[in-house]
Coordinates of C-alpha atoms in Angstrom, one line a residue:
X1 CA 0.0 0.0 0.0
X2 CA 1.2 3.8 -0.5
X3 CA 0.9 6.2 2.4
X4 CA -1.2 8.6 0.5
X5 CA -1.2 11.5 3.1
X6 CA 2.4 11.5 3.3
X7 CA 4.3 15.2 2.5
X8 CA 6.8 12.9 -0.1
X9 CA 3.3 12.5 -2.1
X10 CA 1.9 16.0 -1.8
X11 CA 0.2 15.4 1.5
X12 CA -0.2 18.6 3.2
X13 CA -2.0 20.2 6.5
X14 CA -5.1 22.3 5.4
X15 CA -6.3 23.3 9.1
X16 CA -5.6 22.7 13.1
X17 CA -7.1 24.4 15.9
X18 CA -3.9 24.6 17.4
X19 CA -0.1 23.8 16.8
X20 CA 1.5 25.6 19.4
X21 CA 4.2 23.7 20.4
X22 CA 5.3 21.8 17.1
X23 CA 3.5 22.3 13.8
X24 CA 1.3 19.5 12.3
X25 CA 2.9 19.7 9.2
X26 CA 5.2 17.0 10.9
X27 CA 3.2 14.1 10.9
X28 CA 3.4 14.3 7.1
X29 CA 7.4 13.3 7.0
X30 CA 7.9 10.3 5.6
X31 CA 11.0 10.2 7.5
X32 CA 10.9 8.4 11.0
X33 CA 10.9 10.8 13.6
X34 CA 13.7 11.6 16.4
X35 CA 14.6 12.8 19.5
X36 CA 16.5 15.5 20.1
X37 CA 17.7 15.9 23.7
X38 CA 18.7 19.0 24.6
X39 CA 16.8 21.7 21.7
X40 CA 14.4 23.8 22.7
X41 CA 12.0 26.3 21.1
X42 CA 10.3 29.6 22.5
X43 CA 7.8 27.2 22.8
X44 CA 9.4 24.9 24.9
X45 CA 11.0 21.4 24.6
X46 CA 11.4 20.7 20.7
X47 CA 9.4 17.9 19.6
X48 CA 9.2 15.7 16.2
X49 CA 5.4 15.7 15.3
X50 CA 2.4 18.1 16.1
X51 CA 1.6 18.8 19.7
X52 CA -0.8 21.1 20.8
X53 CA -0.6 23.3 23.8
X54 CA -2.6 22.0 27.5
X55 CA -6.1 22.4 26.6
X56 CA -7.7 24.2 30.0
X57 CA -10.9 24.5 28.7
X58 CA -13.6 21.8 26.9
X59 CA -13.2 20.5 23.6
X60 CA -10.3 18.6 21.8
X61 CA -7.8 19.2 19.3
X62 CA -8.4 18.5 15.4
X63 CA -6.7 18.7 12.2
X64 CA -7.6 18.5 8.7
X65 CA -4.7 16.9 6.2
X66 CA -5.2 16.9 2.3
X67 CA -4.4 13.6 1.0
X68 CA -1.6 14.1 -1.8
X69 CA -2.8 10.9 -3.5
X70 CA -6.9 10.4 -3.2
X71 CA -7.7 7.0 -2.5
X72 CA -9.2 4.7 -0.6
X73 CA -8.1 4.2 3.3
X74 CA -7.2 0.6 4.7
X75 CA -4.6 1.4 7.1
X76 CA -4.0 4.2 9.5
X77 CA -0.9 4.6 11.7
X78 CA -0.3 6.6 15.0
X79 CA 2.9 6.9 15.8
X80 CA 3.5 8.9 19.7
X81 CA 7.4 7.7 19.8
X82 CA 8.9 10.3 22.4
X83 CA 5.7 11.9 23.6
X84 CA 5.6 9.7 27.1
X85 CA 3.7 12.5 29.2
X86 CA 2.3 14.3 26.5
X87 CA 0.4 11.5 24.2
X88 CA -3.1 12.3 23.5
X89 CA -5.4 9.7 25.4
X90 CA -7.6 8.6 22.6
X91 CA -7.9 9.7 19.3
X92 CA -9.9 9.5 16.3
X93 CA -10.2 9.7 12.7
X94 CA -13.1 11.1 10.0
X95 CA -12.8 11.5 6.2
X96 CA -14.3 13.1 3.5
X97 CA -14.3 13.0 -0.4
X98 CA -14.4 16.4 -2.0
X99 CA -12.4 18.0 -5.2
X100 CA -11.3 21.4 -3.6
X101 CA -10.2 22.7 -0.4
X102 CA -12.5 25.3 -0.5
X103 CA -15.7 22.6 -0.6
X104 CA -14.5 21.4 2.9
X105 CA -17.0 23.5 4.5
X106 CA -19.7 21.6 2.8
X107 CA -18.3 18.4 3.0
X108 CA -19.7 14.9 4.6
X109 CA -17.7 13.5 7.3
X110 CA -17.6 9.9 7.8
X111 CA -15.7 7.6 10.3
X112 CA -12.4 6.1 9.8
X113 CA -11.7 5.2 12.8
X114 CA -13.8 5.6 16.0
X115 CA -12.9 7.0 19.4
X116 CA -9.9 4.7 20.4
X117 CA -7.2 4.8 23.2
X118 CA -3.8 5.4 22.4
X119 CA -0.5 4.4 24.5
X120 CA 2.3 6.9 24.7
X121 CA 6.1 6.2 22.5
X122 CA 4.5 3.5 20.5
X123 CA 3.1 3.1 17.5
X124 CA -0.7 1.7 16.4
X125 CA -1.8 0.6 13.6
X126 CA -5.6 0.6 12.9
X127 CA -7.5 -1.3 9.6
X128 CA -10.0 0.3 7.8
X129 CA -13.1 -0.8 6.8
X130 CA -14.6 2.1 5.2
X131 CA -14.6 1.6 0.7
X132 CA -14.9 5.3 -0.1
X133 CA -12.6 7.0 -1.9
X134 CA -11.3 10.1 0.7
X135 CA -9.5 13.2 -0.4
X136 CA -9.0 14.6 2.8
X137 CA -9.0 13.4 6.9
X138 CA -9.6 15.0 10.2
X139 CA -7.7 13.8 12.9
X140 CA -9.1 14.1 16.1
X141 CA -7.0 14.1 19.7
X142 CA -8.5 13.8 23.0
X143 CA -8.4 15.9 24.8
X144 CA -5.0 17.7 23.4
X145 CA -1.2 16.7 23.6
X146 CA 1.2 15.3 20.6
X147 CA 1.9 12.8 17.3
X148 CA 4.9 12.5 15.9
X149 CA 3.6 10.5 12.6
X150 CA 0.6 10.1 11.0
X151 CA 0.0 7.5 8.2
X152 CA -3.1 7.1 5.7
X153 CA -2.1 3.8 3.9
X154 CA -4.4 2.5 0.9
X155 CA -4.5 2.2 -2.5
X156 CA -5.0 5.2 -5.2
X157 CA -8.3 6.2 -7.2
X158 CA -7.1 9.0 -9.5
X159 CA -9.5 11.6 -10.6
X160 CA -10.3 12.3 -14.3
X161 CA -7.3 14.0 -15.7
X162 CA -5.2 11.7 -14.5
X163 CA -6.8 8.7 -16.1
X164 CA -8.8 10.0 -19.7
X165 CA -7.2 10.6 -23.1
X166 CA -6.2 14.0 -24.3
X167 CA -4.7 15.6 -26.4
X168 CA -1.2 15.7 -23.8
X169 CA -0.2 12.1 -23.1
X170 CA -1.0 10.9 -19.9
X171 CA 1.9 9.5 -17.4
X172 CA 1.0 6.0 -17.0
X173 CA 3.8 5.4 -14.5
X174 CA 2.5 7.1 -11.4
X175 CA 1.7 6.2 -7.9
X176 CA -1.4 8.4 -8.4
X177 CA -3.0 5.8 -11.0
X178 CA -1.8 2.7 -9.1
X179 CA 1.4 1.8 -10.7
X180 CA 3.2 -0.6 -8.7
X181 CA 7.0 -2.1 -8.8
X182 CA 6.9 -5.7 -9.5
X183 CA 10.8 -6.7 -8.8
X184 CA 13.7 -4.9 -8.3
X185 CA 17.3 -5.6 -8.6
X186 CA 18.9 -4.0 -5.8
X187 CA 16.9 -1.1 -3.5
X188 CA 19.8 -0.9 -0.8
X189 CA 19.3 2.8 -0.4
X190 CA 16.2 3.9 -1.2
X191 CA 13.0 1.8 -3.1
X192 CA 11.7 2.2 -6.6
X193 CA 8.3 3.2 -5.5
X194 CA 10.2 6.4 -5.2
X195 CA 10.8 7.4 -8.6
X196 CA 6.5 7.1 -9.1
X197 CA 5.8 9.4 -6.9
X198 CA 4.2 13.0 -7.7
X199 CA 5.9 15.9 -8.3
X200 CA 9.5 17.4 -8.1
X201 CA 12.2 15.3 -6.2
X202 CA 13.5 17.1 -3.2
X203 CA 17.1 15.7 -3.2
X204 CA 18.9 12.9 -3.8
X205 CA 17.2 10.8 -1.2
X206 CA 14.1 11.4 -2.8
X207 CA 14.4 8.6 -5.5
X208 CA 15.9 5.2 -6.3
X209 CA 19.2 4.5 -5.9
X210 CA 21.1 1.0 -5.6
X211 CA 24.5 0.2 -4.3
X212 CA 27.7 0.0 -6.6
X213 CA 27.9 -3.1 -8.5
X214 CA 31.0 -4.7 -8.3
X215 CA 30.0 -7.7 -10.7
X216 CA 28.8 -8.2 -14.0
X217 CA 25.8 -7.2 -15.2
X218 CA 23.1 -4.2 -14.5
X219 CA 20.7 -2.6 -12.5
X220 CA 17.0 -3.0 -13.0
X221 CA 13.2 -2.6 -11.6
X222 CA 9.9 -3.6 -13.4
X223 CA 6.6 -2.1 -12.8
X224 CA 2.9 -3.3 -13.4
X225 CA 1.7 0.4 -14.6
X226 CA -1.8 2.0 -13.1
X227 CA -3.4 2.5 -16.5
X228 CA -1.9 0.0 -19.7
X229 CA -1.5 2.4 -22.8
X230 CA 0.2 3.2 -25.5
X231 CA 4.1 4.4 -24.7
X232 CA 5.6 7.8 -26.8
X233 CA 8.0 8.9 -24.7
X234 CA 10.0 7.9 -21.0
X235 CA 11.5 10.8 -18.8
X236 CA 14.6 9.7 -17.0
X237 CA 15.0 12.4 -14.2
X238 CA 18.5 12.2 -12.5
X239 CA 18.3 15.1 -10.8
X240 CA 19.9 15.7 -7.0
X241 CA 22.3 12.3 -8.5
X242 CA 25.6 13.7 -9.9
X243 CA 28.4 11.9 -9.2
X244 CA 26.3 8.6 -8.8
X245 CA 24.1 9.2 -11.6
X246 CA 23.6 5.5 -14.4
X247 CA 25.6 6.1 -17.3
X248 CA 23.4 4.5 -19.9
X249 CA 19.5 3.1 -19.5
X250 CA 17.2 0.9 -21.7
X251 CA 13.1 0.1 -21.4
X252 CA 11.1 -2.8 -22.2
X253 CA 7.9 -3.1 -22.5
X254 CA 5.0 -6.3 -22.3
X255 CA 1.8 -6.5 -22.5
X256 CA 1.2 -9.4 -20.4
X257 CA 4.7 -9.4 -18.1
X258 CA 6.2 -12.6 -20.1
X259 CA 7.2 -11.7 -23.2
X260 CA 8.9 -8.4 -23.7
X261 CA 9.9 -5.8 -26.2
X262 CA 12.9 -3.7 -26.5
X263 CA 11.0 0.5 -26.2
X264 CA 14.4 1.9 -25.9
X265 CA 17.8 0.6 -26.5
X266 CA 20.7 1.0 -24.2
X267 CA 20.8 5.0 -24.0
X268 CA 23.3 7.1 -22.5
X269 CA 21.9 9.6 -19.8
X270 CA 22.9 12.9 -18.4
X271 CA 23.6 13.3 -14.6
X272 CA 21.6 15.3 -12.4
X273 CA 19.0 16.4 -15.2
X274 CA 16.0 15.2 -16.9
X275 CA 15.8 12.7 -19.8
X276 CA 13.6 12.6 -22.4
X277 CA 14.2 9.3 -24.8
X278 CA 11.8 8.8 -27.1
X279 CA 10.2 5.8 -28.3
X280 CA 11.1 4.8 -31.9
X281 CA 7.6 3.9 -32.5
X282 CA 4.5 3.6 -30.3
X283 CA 4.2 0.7 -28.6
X284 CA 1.1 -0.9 -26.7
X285 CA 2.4 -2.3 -22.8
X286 CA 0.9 -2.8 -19.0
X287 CA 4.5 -4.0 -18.3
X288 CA 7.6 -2.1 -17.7
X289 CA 11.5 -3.0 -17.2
X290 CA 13.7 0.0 -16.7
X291 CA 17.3 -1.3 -16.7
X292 CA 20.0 1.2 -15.6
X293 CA 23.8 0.7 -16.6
X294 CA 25.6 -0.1 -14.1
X295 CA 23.9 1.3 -11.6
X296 CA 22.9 4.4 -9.9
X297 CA 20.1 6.4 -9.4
X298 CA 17.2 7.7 -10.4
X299 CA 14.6 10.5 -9.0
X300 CA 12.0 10.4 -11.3
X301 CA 11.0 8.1 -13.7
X302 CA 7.8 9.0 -16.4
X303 CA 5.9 6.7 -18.9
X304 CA 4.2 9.3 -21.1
X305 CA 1.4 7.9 -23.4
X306 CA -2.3 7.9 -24.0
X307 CA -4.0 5.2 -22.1
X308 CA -6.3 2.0 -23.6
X309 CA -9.9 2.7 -23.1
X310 CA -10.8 -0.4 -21.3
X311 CA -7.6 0.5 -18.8
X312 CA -9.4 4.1 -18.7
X313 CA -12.3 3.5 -18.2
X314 CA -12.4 0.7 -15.7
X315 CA -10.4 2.9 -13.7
X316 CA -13.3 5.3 -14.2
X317 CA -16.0 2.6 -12.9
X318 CA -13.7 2.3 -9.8
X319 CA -13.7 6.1 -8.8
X320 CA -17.9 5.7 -9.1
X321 CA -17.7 2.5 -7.6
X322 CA -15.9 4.5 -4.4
X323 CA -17.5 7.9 -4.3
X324 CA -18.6 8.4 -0.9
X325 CA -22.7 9.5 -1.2
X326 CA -22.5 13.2 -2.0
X327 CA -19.8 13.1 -3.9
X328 CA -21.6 10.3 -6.2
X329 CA -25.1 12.3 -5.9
X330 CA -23.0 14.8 -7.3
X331 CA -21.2 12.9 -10.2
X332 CA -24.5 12.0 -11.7
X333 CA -26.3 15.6 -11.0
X334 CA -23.7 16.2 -13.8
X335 CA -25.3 13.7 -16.1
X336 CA -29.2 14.2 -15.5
X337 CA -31.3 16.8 -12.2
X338 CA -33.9 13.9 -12.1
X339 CA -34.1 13.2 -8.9
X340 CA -35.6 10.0 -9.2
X341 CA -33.3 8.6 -12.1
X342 CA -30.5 10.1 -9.4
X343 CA -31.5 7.8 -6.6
X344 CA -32.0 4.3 -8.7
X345 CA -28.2 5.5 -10.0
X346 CA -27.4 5.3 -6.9
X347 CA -29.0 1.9 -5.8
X348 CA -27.3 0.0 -8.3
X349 CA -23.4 0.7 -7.4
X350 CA -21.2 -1.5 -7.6
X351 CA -21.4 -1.4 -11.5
X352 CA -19.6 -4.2 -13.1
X353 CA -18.1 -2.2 -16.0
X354 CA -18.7 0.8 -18.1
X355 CA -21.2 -0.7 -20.2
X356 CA -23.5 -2.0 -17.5
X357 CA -23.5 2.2 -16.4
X358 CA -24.8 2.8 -19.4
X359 CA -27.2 -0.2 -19.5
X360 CA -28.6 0.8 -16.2
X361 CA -28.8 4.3 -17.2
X362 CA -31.1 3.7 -20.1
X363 CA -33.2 1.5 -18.7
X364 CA -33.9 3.9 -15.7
X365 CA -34.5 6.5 -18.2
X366 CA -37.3 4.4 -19.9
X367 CA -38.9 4.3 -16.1
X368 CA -39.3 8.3 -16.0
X369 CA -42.7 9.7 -15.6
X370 CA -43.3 13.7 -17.0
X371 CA -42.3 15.1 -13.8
X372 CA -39.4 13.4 -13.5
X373 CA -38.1 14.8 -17.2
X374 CA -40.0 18.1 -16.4
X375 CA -37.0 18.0 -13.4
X376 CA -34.3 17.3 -15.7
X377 CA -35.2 19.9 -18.3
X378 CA -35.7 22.2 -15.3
X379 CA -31.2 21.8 -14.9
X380 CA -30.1 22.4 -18.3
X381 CA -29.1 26.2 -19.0
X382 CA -31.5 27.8 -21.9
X383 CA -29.3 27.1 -25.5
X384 CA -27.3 30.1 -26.1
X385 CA -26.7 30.9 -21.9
X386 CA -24.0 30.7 -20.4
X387 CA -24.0 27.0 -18.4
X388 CA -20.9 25.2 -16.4
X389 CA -17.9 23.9 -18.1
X390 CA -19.7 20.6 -19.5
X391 CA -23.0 22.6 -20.5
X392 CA -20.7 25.4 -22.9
X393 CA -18.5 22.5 -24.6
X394 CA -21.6 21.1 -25.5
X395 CA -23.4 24.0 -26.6
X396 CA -19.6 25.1 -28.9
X397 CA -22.0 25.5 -32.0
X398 CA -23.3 29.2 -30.1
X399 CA -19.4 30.6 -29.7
X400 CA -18.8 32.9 -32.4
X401 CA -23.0 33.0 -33.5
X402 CA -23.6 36.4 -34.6
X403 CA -25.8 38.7 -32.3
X404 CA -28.5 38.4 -34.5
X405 CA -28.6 34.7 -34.8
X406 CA -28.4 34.9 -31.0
X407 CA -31.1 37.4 -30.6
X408 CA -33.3 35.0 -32.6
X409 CA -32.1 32.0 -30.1
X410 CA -33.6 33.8 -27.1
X411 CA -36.5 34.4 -29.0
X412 CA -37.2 31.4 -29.5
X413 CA -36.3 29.8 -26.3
X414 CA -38.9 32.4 -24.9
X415 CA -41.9 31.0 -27.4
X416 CA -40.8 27.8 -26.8
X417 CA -41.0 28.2 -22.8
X418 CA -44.8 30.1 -23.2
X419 CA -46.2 27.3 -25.1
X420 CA -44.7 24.2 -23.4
X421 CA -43.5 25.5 -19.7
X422 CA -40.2 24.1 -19.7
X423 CA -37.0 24.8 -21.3
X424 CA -36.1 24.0 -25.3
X425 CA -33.7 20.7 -25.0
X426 CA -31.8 19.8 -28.0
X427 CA -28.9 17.3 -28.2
X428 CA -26.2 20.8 -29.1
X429 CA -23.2 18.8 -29.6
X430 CA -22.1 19.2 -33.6
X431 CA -25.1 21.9 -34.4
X432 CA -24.2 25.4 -34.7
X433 CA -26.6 27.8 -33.4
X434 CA -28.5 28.3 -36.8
X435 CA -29.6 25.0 -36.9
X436 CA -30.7 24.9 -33.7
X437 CA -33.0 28.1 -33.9
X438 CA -34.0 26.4 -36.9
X439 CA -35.2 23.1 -34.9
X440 CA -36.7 25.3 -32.2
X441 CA -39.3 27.2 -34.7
X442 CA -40.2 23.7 -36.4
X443 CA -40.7 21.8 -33.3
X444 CA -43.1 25.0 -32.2
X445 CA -45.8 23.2 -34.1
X446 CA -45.9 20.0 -31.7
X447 CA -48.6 19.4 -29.1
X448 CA -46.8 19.3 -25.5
X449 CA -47.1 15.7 -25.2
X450 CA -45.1 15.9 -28.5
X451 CA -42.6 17.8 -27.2
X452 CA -42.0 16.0 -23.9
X453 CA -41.4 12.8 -25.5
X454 CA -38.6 14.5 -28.3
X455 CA -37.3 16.6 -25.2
X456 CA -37.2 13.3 -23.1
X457 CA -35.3 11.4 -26.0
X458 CA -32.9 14.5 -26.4
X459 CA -32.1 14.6 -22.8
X460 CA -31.4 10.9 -22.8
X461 CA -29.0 11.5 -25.5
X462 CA -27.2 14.4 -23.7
X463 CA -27.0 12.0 -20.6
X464 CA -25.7 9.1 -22.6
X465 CA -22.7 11.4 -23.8
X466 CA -22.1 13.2 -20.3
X467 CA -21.8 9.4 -18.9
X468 CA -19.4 8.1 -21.8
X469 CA -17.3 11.2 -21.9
X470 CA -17.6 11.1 -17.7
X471 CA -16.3 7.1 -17.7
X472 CA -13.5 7.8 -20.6
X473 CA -15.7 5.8 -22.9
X474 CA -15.3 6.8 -27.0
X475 CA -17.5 8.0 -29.0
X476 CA -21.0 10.3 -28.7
X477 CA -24.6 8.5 -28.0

């Protein structure tokens, strides 16, 4: 498992109510922590971890850590080594799920782990039982006192940009989509899970490095990466590694882990910069072999390359498969306001696959009564308006439509709206705004129960894209 609140991942403190003696930030280092014996702060005695000052009034003490990997929670650590009078007494630990910091304030809380005793200079290590995926955690203290580590161990559930084609390539070799080493040669200073991790390396600790060969032969680690794909290009990051640095490297690739291809022949690579070697051709893997001659190390190591869409996807049906409730009432607001169709949505998680979203999606759609689609009309923005970031790529046909053309638009949303009571729907993606105008005045001649039926097929359409486009799956409905 990855510790996905730790600062070497981009785990960070958001909030705490108090960190007067030593600041929370602390817990975060992935480093063990240590006693100093004779340092002292302003504060007082100097102390590896977070501690709080002596609470004197009700309450406890709290703080709220951003994971730098969102995933989902099996293991949490609490580490008090060297607070023996100054431990907390019990402790416990919430999460949440949301994009932003600035949603905190609005978020749902759940439990990670309940109120639970802690001992003093030790370290406890508590499962998890809880599926969602978490962005953030609160941890709680009772009543106040100190931690010198705090670990969030589980495995990674990458939100959309990390996982769906584009047009940048995607790095496939990341801890934040689940890539994983699968055998190593030598890690006698420092892993290879190292080189996966997000971000800039800090120094020359912050990678993989093996001891010196004295034999024959090379250095070497192979991964299993988070998303299979197509390969275009590997970044080789020596930086912080100058006089220990590999002097040549070479990549294979596989799609199953057996039978391998050469990506990159035997290369020679700079010291202490970044690498970029690449591919002679494109080639399809899930497997990885980075060998490094003769051996060295390496801070960062990239797989750039757009992703398969059954490896995208899937990985798609897991983040909705793990949203804790709001956060999943929210990912299908985006798709259809219907209440109702919201709720059955809902009801049928797990989903198998990406197909059997869309399956169930239809066939809940098919259910609706007229209230139901008057609801989801009632959420789409009138064509031509100005709507959220999904709404105005789909509606890309009105940018650039003349005034007049979109003077006639609200014209004819407005005769629409007086003669039906609910808002012109129209599947926009592809039409430019002349041809929808045009569609609006013809389909004025329908009766209502008409129009509800050809709004209802156009909203299922719009849906039907949202989902695919939503779950990295090709093509419109």
């Amino acid at each position: 498992m990855t510790d996905l609140s730790s600062a070497a991942v981009g785990g960070r403190v958001v909030e705490c109510n108090d960190e007067f003696f030593a600041e929370a930030a602390n817990m975060l280092n992935p480093d063990p922590p240590v006693w100093k014996e004779d340092v002292y702060t302003d504060q007082g005695k100097w102390m590896d971890g977070w501690e709080t000052r002596r609470r004197r009034e009700e309450g406890h003490d709290w703080c709220i850590v951003a994971l730098g990997i969102p995933g989902r929670i099996e293991q949490v650590t609490v580490d008090t080594s060297f607070f023996t009078g100054n431990f907390p007494e019990e402790f416990s630990v919430e999460a949440c799920g949301v994009e932003d910091d600035m949603r905190l304030s609005q978020a749902f809380w759940v439990d990670l782990v309940p109120r639970t005793r802690l001992e003093g200079n030790s370290v406890a290590i508590f499962d998890v039982k809880e599926p969602g995926r978490v962005t953030h955690l609160r941890l709680n203290i009772f009543p106040d006192g100190g931690v010198a580590r705090f670990r969030a161990s589980g495995h990674p559930i990458p939100s959309i940009e990390n996982v769906c084609p584009s047009n940048a390539p995607i790095n496939l070799a990341s801890l934040a989509v689940g890539t994983d080493p699968v055998d190593a040669s030598d890690a006698h200073y420092s892993p290879p899970s190292n080189m996966l991790r997000p971000g800039e390396p800090g120094g020359m600790w912050d990678g993989w490095e093996t001891r010196r060969r004295r034999g024959p032969g090379n250095d070497w680690v192979s991964f299993k990466l988070g998303l299979a794909g197509t390969l275009q290009e590997i970044r080789v990051d020596t930086r912080y590694f100058k006089g220990n640095s590999p002097g040549w490297v070479s990549l294979d690739a596989s799609v199953d882990g057996t039978i391998w291809l050469t990506a990159v022949p035997r290369t020679a690579v700079e010291a202490d910069s970044v690498n970029i070697l690449r591919l002679r051709a494109p080639i399809e893997a899930e497997y990885v072999k980075l060998d490094i001659y003769p051996d060295g190390g390496v801070a960062r190591f990239r797989v750039l390359g757009s992703p398969t869409l059954d490896s995208a996807s899937a990985k798609r049906v897991l983040y909705l498969n793990s949203l804790l409730g709001q956060d999943a009432t929210r990912f299908f607001r985006t798709v259809c306001t219907s209440t109702r169709w919201i709720s059955e949505m809902l009801s049928c998680r797990p989903f198998d696959n990406p197909q059997s979203v869309l399956d169930v999606a239809d066939i809940t759609f098919a259910d609706l009564g007229e209230d139901d689609w008057l609801e989801a009309f009632a959420g789409h923005p009138r064509i031509g308006e100005r709507g959220d970031d999904v709404e105005n790529r789909e509606q890309a046909g009105t940018r650039g439509a003349s005034q007049e053309v979109l003077a006639a638009m609200a014209t004819a949303n407005k005769e629409y709206e007086a003669k039906f009571g609910f808002s012109y729907i129209i599947y926009a993606s592809g039409k430019s705004a002349d041809e929808m105008v045009n569609v609006a005045r013809r389909r004025l001649d329908n009766t209502r129960d008409q129009e509800i039926g050809i709004a209802a097929g156009e909203q299922r359409r719009i849906s039907a894209t949202r989902l695919r486009r939503m779950l990295c799956m090709e093509g419109d409905a």
